Short mmCIF file of C-alpha atoms and ligand atoms in Angstrom, two decimals:
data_model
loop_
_atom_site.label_atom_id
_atom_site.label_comp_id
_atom_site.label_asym_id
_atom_site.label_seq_id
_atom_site.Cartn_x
_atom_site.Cartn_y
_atom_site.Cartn_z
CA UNK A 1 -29.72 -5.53 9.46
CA UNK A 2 -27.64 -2.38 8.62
CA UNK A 3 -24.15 -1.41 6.82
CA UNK A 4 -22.36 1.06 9.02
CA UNK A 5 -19.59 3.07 7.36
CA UNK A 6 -16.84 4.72 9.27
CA UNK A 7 -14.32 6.50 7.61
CA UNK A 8 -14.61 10.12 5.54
CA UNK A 9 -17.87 11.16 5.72
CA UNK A 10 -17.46 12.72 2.01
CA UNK A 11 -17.09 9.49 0.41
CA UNK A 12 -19.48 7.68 2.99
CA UNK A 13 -22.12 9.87 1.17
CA UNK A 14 -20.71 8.39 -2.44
CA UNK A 15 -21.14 5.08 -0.46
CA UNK A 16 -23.98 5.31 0.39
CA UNK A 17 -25.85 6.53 -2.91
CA UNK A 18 -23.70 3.72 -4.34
CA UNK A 19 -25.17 0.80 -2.18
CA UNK A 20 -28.64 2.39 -2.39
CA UNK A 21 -28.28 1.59 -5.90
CA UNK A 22 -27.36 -1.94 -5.84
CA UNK A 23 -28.28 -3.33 -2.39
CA UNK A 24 -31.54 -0.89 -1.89
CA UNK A 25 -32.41 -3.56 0.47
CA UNK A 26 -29.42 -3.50 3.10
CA UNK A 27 -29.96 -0.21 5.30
CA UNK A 28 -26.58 1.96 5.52
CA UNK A 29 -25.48 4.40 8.08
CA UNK A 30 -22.52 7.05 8.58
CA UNK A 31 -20.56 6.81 12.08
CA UNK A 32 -21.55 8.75 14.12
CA UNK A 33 -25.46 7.62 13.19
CA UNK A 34 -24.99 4.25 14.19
CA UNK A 35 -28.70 3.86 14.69
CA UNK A 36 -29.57 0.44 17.07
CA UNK A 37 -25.87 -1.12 17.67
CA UNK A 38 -27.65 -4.73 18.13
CA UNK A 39 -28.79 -4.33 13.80
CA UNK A 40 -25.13 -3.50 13.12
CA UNK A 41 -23.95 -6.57 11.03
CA UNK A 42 -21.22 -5.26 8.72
CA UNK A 43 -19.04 -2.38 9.43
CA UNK A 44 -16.69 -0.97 6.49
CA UNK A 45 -14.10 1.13 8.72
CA UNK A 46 -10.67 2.90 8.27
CA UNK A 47 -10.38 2.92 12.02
CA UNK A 48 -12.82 0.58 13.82
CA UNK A 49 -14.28 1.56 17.33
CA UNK A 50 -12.32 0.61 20.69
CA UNK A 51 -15.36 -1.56 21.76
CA UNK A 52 -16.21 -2.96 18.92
CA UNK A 53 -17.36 -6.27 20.78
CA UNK A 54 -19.43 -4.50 23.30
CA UNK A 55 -20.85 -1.97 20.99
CA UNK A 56 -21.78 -4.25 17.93
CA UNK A 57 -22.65 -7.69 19.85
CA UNK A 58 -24.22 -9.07 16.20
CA UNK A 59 -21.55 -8.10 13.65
CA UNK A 60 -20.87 -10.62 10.57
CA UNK A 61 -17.99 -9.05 8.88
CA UNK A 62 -15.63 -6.09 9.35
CA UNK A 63 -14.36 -4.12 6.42
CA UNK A 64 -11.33 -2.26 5.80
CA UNK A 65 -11.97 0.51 3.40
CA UNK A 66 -8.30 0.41 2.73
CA UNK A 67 -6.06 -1.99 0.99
CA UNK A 68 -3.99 -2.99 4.63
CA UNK A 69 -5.46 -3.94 8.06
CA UNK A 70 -2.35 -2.82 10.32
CA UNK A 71 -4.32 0.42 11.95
CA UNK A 72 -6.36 -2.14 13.24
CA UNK A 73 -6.16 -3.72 16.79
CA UNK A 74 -6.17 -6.95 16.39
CA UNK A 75 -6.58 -8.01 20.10
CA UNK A 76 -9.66 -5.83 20.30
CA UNK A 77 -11.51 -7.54 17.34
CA UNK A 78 -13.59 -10.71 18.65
CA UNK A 79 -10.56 -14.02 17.09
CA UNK A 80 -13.64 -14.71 15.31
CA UNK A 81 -15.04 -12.44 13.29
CA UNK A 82 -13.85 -12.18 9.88
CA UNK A 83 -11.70 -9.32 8.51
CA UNK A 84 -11.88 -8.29 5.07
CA UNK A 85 -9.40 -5.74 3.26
CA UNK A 86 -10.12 -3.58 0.69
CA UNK A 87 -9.51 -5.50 -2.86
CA UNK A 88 -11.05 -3.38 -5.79
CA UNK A 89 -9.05 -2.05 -9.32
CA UNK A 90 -9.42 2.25 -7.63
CA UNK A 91 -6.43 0.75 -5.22
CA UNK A 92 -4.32 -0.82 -7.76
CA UNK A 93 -4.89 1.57 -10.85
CA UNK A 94 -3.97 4.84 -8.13
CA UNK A 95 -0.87 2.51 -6.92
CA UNK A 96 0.32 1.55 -10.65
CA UNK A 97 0.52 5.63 -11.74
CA UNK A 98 1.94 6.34 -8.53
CA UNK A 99 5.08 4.10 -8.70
CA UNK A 100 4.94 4.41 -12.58
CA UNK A 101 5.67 8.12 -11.71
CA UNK A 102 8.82 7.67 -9.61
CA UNK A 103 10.43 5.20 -11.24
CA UNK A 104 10.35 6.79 -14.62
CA UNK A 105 11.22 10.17 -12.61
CA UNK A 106 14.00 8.37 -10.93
CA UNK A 107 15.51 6.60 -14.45
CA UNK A 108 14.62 10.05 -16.62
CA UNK A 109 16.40 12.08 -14.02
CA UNK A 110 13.55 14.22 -13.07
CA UNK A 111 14.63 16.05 -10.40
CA UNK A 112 18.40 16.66 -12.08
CA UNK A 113 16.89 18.52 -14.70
CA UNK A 114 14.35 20.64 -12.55
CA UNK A 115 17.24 21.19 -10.62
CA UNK A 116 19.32 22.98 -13.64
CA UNK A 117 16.44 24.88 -15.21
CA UNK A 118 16.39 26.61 -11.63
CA UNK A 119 20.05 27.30 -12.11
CA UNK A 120 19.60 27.94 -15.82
CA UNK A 121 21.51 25.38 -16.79
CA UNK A 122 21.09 23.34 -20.44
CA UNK A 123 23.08 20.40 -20.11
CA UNK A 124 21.91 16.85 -21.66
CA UNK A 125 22.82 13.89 -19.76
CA UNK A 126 23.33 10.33 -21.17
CA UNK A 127 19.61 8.41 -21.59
CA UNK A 128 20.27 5.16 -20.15
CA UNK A 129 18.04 2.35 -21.85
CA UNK A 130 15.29 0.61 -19.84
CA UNK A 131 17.27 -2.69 -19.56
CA UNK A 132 20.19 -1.32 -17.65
CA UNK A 133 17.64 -0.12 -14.77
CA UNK A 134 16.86 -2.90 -12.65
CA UNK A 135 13.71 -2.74 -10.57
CA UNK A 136 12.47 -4.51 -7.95
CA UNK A 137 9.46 -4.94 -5.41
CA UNK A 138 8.79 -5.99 -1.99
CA UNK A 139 5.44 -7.96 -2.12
CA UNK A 140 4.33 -9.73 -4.63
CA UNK A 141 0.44 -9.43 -3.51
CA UNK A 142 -1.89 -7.65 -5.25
CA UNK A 143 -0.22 -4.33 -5.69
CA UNK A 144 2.77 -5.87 -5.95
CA UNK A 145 1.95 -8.15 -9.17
CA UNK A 146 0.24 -4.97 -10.76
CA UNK A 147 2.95 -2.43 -10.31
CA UNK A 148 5.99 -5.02 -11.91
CA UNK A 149 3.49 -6.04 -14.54
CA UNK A 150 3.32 -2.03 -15.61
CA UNK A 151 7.42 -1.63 -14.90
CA UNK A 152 8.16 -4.59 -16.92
CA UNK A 153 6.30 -3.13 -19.89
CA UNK A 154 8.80 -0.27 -20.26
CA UNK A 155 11.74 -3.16 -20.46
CA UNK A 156 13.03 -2.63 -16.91
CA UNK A 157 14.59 -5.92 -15.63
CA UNK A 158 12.16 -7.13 -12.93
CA UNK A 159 11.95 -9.26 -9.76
CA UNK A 160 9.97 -9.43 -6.68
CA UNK A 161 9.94 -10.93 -3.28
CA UNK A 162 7.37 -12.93 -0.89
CA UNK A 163 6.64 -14.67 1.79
CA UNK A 164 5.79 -17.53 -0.03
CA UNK A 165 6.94 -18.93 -3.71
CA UNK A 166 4.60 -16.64 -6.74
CA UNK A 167 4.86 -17.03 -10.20
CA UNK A 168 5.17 -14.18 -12.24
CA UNK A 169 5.32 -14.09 -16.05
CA UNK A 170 8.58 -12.05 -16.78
CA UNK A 171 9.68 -11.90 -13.43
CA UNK A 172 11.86 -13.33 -11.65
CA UNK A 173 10.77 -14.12 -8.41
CA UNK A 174 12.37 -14.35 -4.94
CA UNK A 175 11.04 -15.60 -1.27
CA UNK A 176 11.92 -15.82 1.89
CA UNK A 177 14.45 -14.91 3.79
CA UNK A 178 17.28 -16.57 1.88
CA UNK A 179 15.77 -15.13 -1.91
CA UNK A 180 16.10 -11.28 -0.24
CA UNK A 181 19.42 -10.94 -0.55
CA UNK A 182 19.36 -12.28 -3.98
CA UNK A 183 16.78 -9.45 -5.06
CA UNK A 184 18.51 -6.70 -3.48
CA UNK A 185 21.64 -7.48 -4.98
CA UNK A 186 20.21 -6.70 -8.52
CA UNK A 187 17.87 -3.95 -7.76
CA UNK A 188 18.58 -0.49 -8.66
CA UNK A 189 15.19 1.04 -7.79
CA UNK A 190 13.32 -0.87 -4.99
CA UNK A 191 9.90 -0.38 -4.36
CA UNK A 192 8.31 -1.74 -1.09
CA UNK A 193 4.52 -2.95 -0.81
CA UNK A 194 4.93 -5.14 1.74
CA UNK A 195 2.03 -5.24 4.11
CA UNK A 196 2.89 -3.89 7.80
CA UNK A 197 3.30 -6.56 10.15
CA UNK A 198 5.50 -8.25 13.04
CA UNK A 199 7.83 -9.63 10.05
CA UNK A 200 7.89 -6.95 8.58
CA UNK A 201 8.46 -3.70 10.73
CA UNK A 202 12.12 -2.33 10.34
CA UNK A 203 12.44 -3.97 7.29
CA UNK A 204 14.40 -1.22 5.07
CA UNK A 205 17.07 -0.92 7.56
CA UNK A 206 20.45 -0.22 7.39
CA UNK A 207 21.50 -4.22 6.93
CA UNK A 208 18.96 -4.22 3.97
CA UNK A 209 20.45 -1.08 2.15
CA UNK A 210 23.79 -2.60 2.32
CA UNK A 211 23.03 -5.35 0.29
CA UNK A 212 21.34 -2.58 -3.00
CA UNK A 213 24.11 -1.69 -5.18
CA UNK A 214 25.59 1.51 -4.38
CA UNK A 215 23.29 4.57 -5.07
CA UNK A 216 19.58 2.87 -5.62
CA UNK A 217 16.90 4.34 -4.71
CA UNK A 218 14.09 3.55 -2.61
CA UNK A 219 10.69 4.30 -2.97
CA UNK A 220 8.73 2.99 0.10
CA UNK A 221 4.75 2.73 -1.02
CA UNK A 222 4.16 0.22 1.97
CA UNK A 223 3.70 2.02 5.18
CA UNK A 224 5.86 3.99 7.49
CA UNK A 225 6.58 1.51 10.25
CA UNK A 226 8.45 -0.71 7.53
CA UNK A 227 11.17 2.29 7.10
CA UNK A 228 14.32 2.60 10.10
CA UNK A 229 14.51 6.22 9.31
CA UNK A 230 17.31 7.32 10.73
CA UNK A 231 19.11 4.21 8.57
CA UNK A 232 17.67 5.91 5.80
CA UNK A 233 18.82 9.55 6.66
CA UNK A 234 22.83 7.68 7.08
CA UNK A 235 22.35 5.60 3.72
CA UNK A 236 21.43 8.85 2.17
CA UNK A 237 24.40 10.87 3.74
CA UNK A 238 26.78 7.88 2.89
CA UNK A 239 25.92 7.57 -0.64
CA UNK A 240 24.93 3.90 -0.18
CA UNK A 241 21.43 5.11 -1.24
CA UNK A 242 20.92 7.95 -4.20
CA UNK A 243 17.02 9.21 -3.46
CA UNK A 244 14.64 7.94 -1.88
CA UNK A 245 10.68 8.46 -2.53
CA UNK A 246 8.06 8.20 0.72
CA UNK A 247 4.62 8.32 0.71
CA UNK A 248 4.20 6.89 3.91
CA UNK A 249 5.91 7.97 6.84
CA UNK A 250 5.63 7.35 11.25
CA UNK A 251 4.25 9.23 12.50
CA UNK A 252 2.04 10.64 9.66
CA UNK A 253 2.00 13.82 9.45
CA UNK A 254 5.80 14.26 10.13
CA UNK A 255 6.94 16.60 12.85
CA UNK A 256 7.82 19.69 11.80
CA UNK A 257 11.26 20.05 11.56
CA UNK A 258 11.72 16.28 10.30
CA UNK A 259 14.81 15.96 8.03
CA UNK A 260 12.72 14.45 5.50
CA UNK A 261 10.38 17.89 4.33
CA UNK A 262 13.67 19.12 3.17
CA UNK A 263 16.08 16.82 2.46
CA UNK A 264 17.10 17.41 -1.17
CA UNK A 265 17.58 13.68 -1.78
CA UNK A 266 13.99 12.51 -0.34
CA UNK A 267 10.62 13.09 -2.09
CA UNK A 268 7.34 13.14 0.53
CA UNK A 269 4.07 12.64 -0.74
CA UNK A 270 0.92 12.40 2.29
CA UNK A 271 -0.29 9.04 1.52
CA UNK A 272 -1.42 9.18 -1.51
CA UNK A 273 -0.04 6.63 -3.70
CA UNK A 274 -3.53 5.28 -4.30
CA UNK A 275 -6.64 5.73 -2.64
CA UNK A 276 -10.14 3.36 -2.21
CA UNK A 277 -12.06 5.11 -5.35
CA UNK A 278 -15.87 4.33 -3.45
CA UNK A 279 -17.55 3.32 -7.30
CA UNK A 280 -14.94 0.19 -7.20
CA UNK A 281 -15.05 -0.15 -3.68
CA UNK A 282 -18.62 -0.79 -3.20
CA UNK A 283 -18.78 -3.40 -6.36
CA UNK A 284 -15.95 -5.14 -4.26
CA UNK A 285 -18.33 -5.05 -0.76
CA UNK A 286 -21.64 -5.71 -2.65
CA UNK A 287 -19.45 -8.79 -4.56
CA UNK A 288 -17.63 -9.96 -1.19
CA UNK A 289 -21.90 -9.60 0.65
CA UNK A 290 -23.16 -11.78 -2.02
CA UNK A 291 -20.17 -14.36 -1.39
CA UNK A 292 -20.58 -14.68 2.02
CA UNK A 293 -24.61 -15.63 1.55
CA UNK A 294 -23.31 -18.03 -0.79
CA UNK A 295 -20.88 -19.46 2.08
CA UNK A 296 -18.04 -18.72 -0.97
CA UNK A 297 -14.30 -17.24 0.39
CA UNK A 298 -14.19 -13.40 0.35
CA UNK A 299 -11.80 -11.51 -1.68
CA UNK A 300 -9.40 -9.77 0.83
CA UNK A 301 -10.18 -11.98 3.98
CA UNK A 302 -6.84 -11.30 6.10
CA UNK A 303 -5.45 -14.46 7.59
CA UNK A 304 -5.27 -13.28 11.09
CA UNK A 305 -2.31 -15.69 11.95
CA UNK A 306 -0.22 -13.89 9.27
CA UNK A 307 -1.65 -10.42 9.94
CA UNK A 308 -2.32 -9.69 6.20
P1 NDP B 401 -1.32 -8.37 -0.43
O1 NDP B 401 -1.75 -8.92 0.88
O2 NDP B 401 -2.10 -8.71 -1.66
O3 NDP B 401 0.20 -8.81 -0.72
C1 NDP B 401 1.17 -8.81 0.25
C2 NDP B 401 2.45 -9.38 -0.34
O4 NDP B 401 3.50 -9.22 0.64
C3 NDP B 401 2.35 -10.87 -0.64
O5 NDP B 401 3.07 -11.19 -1.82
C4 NDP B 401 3.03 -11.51 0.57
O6 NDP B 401 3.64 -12.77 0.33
C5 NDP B 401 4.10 -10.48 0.85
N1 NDP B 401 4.58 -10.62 2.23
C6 NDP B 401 3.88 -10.48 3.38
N2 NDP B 401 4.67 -10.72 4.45
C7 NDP B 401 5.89 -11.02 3.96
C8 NDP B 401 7.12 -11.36 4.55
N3 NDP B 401 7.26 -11.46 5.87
N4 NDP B 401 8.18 -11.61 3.74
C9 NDP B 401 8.05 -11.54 2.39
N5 NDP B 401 6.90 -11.20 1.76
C10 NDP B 401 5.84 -10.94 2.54
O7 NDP B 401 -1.23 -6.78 -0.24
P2 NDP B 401 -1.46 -5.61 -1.33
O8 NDP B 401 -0.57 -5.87 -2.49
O9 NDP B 401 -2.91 -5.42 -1.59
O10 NDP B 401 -0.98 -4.34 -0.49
C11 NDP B 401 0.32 -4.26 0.06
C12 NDP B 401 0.42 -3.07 0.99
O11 NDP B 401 0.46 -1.84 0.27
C13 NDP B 401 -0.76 -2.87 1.96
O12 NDP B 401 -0.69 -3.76 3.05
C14 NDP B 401 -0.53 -1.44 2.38
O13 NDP B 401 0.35 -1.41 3.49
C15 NDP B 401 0.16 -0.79 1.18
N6 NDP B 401 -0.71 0.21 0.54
C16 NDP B 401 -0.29 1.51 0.48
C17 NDP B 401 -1.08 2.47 -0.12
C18 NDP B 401 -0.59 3.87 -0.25
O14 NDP B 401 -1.37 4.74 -0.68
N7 NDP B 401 0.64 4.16 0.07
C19 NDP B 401 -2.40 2.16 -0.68
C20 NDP B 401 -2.74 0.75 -0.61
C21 NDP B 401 -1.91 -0.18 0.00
P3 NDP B 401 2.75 -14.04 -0.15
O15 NDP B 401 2.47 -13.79 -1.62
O16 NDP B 401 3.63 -15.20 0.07
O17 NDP B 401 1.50 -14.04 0.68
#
């Protein structure tokens, strides 16, 4: 029975001191040293193989060693075989500094004031109090819940949006179709963290901009197929949107020569909002292994029907 790990070899090696430590008894490999395919039972993988069926006829669970599935291909994973995404504090700790970071940026006016010490310029602006900025999030999932929970402690207004009805203590919370529009309508910064699927490609498009008030900004933490960028580059230009804050982009890298690396209005980060930190992610595996001999629900199992 062996734990195969593909994804950066660097941390594979953290992995893999890490479960030697608390599972000594499960063996664990690094892609490309699969060893014999037939002992392969649990894969943790960023990008799984093509022939995953083929090459790993005895596999229990697949792994994601990140916190979405959506790089994965679904209709090459056996309907059976149960999918588990990456659900450990690294993710959401990364994720809260990152979007602490750009909203504070965006409601101190960062980038005004690096902008007039390059032009030498000392000029104060107004400091607008916490309660007049009004933020609001995409997905109220894991990430979602942490990230207003942080906001909300700084007095921003917050609310958030799901599929389904949350509960959020000081939030007010929207979902479904019919509660977007009443989220946009009072969101000055919006922050997406929606998970990529069929619902939700193309989702900050131009029809969604036009229902922010005029000049919010967008910072788009989910991934890069949620983002109709040429919608974006027009909301920009028209003022409908003020800035706008990407960490995730499609294709990633960007081409060179993409509006985005200079527009003076967009901030671009390489995916790194947050990143699986292996010490939490292995507790998280080792925890999710011990719940499956138990025949207990694992943390993270994607609902395949919903693709998240
Ligand atoms: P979760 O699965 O915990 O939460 C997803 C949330 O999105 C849920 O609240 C869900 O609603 C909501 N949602 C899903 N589909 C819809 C829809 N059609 N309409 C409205 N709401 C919807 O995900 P996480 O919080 O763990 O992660 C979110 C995403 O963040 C990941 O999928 C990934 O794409 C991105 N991410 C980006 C990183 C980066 O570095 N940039 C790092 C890690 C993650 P409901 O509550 O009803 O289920």
């Amino acid at each position: 029975m062996t734990f195969l790990y593909k994804a950066d070899p660097a941390r594979g090696a953290v992995w893999a001191e890490l479960l030697a430590q608390k599972m000594p008894e499960l063996p664990f490999r690094i892609w490309p040293d699969i060893g014999d395919p037939h002992a392969v039972r649990f894969l943790a993988a960023w990008e799984p193989p093509r022939d995953l069926a083929t090459q790993f006829p005895n596999l229990e669970i697949l792994f994601s060693t990140g916190a979405g599935t959506d790089q994965f291909d679904f209709a090459a994973i056996p309907p059976a075989l149960p999918v588990v995404r990456m659900v450990e504090s690294g993710i959401v700790q990364g994720m809260v500094e990152y979007v602490t970071l750009a909203v504070l940026a965006q409601h101190r006016d960062w980038r005004t004031y690096q902008a007039q010490q390059r032009a030498g310029t000392w000029q104060a602006h107004r400091v607008q109090p916490a309660s007049s900025r009004r933020v609001g999030v995409l997905g109220l999932g894991t990430l979602g819940r942490a990230v207003l929970e942080r906001q909300r402690s700084f007095g921003f207004p917050c609310a958030g949006w799901s599929r389904s009805p949350q509960q959020l203590y000081g939030v007010d919370c929207h979902h479904g179709p019919e509660g977007l529009q009443a989220l946009l309508a009072r969101t000055d910064i919006l922050i997406c963290l929606l998970p990529l699927t069929d619902s939700t490609r193309g989702i900050l498009c131009q029809r969604l901009f036009d229902q922010l008030p005029r000049g919010a900004t967008l910072i788009n933490v989910g991934r890069g197929g949620h983002l109709v960028q040429d919608d974006l580059l027009q909301a920009l230009g028209t003022g409908r949107l003020g800035n706008a804050v990407l960490d995730v982009c499609d294709p990633e890298p960007l081409p060179p020569g993409h509006p985005f690396w200079t527009h003076p209005q967009v901030v671009l980060t390489p995916h790194i909002a947050s990143m699986t930190q292996p010490e939490t992610a292995v507790d998280a595996v080792v925890e999710n292994l011990r719940r499956y001999r138990q025949g207990l629900p694992m943390v993270g199992l994607v609902d395949r029907t919903l693709g998240y």
